[in-house]
XYZ file of C-alpha atoms in Angstrom:
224
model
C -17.900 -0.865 -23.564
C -21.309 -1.700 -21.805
C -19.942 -5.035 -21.614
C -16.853 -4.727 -20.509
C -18.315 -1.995 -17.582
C -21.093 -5.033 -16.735
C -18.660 -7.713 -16.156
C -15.525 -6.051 -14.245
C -17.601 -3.009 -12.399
C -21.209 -3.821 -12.053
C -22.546 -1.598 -9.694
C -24.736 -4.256 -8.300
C -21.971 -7.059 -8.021
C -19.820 -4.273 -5.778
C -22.402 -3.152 -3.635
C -23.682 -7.316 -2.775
C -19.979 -8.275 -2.706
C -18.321 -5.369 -0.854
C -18.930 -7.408 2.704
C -17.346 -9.885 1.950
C -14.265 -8.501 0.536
C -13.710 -6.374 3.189
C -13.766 -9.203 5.508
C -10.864 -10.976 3.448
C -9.180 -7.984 3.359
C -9.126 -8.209 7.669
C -8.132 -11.769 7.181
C -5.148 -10.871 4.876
C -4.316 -8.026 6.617
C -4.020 -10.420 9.685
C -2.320 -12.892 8.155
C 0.685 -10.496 6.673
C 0.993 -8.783 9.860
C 1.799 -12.306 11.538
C 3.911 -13.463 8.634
C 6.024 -9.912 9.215
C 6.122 -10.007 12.717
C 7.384 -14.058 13.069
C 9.307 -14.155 9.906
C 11.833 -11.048 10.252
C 12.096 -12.077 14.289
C 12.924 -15.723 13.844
C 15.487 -15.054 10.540
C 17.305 -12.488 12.575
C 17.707 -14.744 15.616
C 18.763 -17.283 13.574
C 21.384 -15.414 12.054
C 22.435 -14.631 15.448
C 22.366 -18.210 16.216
C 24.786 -19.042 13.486
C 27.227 -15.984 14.235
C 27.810 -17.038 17.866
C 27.310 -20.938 17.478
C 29.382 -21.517 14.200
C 29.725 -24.977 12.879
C 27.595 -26.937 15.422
C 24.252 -24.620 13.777
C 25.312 -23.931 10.582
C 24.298 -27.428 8.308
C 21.361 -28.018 10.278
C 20.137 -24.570 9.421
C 21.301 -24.384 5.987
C 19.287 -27.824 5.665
C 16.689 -25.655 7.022
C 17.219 -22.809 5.039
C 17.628 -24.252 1.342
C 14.297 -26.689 1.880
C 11.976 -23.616 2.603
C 13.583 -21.917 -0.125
C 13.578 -24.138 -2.763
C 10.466 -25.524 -2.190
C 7.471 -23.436 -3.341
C 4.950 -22.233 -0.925
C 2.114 -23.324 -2.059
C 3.544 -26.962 -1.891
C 4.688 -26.723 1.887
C 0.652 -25.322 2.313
C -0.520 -28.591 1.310
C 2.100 -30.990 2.670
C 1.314 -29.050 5.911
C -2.575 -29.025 5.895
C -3.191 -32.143 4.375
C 0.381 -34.241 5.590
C -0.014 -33.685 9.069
C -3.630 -34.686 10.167
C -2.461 -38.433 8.795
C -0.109 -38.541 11.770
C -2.768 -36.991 14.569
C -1.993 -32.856 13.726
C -4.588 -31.511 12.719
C -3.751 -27.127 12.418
C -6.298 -24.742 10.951
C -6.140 -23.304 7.528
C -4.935 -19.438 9.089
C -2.577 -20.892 11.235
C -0.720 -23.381 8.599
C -0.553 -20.307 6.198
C 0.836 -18.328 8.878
C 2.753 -20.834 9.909
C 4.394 -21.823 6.480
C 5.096 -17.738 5.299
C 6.960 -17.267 8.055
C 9.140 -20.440 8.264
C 9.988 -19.050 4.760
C 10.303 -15.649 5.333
C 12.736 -16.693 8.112
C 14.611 -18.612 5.996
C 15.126 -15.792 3.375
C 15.518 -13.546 6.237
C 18.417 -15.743 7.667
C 20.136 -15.461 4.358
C 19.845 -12.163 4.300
C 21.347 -10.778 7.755
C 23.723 -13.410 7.567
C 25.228 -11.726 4.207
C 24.861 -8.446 6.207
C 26.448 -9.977 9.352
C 29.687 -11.394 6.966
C 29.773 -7.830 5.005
C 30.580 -5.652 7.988
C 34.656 -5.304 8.583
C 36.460 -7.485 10.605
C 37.887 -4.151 12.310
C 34.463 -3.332 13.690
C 34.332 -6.531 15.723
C 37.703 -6.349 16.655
C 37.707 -2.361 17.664
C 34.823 -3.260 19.500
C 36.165 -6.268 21.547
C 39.634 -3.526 22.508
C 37.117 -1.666 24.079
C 36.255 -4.129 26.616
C 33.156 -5.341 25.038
C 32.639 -9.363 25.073
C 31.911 -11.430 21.608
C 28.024 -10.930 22.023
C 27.910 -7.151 23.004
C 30.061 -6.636 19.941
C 27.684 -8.466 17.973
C 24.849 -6.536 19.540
C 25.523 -3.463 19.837
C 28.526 -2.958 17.143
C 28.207 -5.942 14.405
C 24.488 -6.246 13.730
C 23.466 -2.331 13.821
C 25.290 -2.211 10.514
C 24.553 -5.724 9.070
C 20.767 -4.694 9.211
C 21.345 -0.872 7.826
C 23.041 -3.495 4.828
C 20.263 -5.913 4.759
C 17.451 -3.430 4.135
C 16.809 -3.349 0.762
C 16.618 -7.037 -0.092
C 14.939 -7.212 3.094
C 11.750 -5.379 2.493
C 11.846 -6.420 -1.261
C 11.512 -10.103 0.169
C 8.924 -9.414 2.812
C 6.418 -7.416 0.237
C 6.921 -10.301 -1.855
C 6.325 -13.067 0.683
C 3.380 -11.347 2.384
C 1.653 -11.210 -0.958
C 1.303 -15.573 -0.956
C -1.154 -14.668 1.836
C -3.278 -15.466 -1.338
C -2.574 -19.035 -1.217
C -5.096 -18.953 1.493
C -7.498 -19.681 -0.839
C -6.492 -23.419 -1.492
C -7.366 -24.428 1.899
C -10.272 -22.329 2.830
C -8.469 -19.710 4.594
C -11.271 -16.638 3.492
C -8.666 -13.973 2.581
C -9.462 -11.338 -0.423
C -9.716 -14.060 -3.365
C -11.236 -16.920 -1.321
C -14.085 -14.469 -0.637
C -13.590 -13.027 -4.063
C -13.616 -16.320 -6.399
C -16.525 -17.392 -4.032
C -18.758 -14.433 -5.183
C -17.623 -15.040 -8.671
C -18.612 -18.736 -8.767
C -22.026 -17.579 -7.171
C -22.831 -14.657 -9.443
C -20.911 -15.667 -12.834
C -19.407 -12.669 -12.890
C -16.194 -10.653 -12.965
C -16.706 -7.710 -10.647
C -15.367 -9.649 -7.201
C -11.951 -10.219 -8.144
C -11.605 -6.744 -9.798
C -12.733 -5.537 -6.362
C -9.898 -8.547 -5.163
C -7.363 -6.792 -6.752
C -8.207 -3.182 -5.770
C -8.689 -4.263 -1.723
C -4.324 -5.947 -2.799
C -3.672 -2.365 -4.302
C -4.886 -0.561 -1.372
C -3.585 -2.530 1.636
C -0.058 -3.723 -0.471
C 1.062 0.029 -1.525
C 1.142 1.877 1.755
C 3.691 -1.366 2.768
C 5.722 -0.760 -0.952
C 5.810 3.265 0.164
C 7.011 2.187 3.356
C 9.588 -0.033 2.339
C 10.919 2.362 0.231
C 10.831 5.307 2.901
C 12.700 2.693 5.217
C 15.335 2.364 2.482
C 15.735 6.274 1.953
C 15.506 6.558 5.857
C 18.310 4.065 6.325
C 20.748 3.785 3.517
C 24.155 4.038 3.736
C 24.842 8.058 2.162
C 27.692 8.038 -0.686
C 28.821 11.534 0.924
């Protein structure tokens, strides 16, 4: 037990590590905000994009769309980082992670209102449009109201999952929670850094889970 204590919680190993990990927890913090912020904005406005431009958007944003899905993150991290200073771009390791999360959060985002967008009655629209309204203000004020009350639940589900590659940081330098945390470890040779790594993910990542979920309650359609 002395052992086990030693290497995951030595009292020592928090209190010389504790600056450091609170500093990547900033960074992440940072980082996830961005990601939120760019990713939800851009994969709703594309959505919109596709609803009022049709078949002139649609297969170069699906083209969009099914590369940043199907590709995994941490592969578009390093294509991006390392691909792009060969041709004269040279973008800093926050800004490429930031950069890449959203482009897929937007893409899963896209996805997402769109099947909201599609679910909502044809009537709506059309009730809307007797009314005097023109194709967009239906869309705005009638049509996407409801798509997004539809689109919450995968929508948060996707976003705490996205936000949490803020970890792939750590392959390019970025000094988020387990860049700083693996560096203490390969410094001291011991455990404690990343168990203090994973407690600084508990305590930033659950008040966005019990958030998410409050959003669902908040918003859901009501069966009565």
């Amino acid at each position: 037990m002395d052992h086990f204590i030693d290497t995951f919680f030595n009292p020592q190993q928090i209190l010389a590590t504790w600056p450091a990990v609170l500093m990547g927890a900033v960074v992440t913090l940072e980082i996830a905000a961005l990601v939120v912020l760019t990713g939800i904005t851009a994969g709703i406005g594309l959505a919109v994009l596709r609803w009022i431009f049709g078949r002139w958007l649609k297969w170069p944003l699906l083209f969009f769309v099914d590369i940043a899905r199907a590709v995994p993150p941490l592969v578009l991290v390093l294509l991006v980082y390392f691909g792009l200073p060969s041709v004269g771009i040279d973008i800093p390791g926050f800004a490429v992670i930031w950069l890449v999360l959203s482009a897929v959060l937007a893409a899963f985002v896209e996805e997402i209102v769109w099947a909201g967008l599609i679910s909502v009655k044809k009537g709506q629209r059309e009730a809307a449009r007797s009314t005097g309204l023109t194709e967009i203000q239906a869309l705005v004020y009638v049509v996407l109201p409801q798509a997004l009350r539809l689109a919450i639940p995968p929508l948060t589900n996707r976003t705490i999952s996205i936000t949490k590659n803020t970890a792939l940081g750590t392959v390019i330098g970025v000094p988020e929670i387990i860049n700083q945390a693996t560096t203490a470890v390969s410094f001291s040779g011991n455990a404690t850094p990343l168990m203090m790594g994973a407690f600084a993910y508990l305590v930033l990542f659950i008040p966005i889970i019990g958030f998410g979920r409050w959003v669902e309650g908040r918003f859901a359609w009501r069966r009565h």
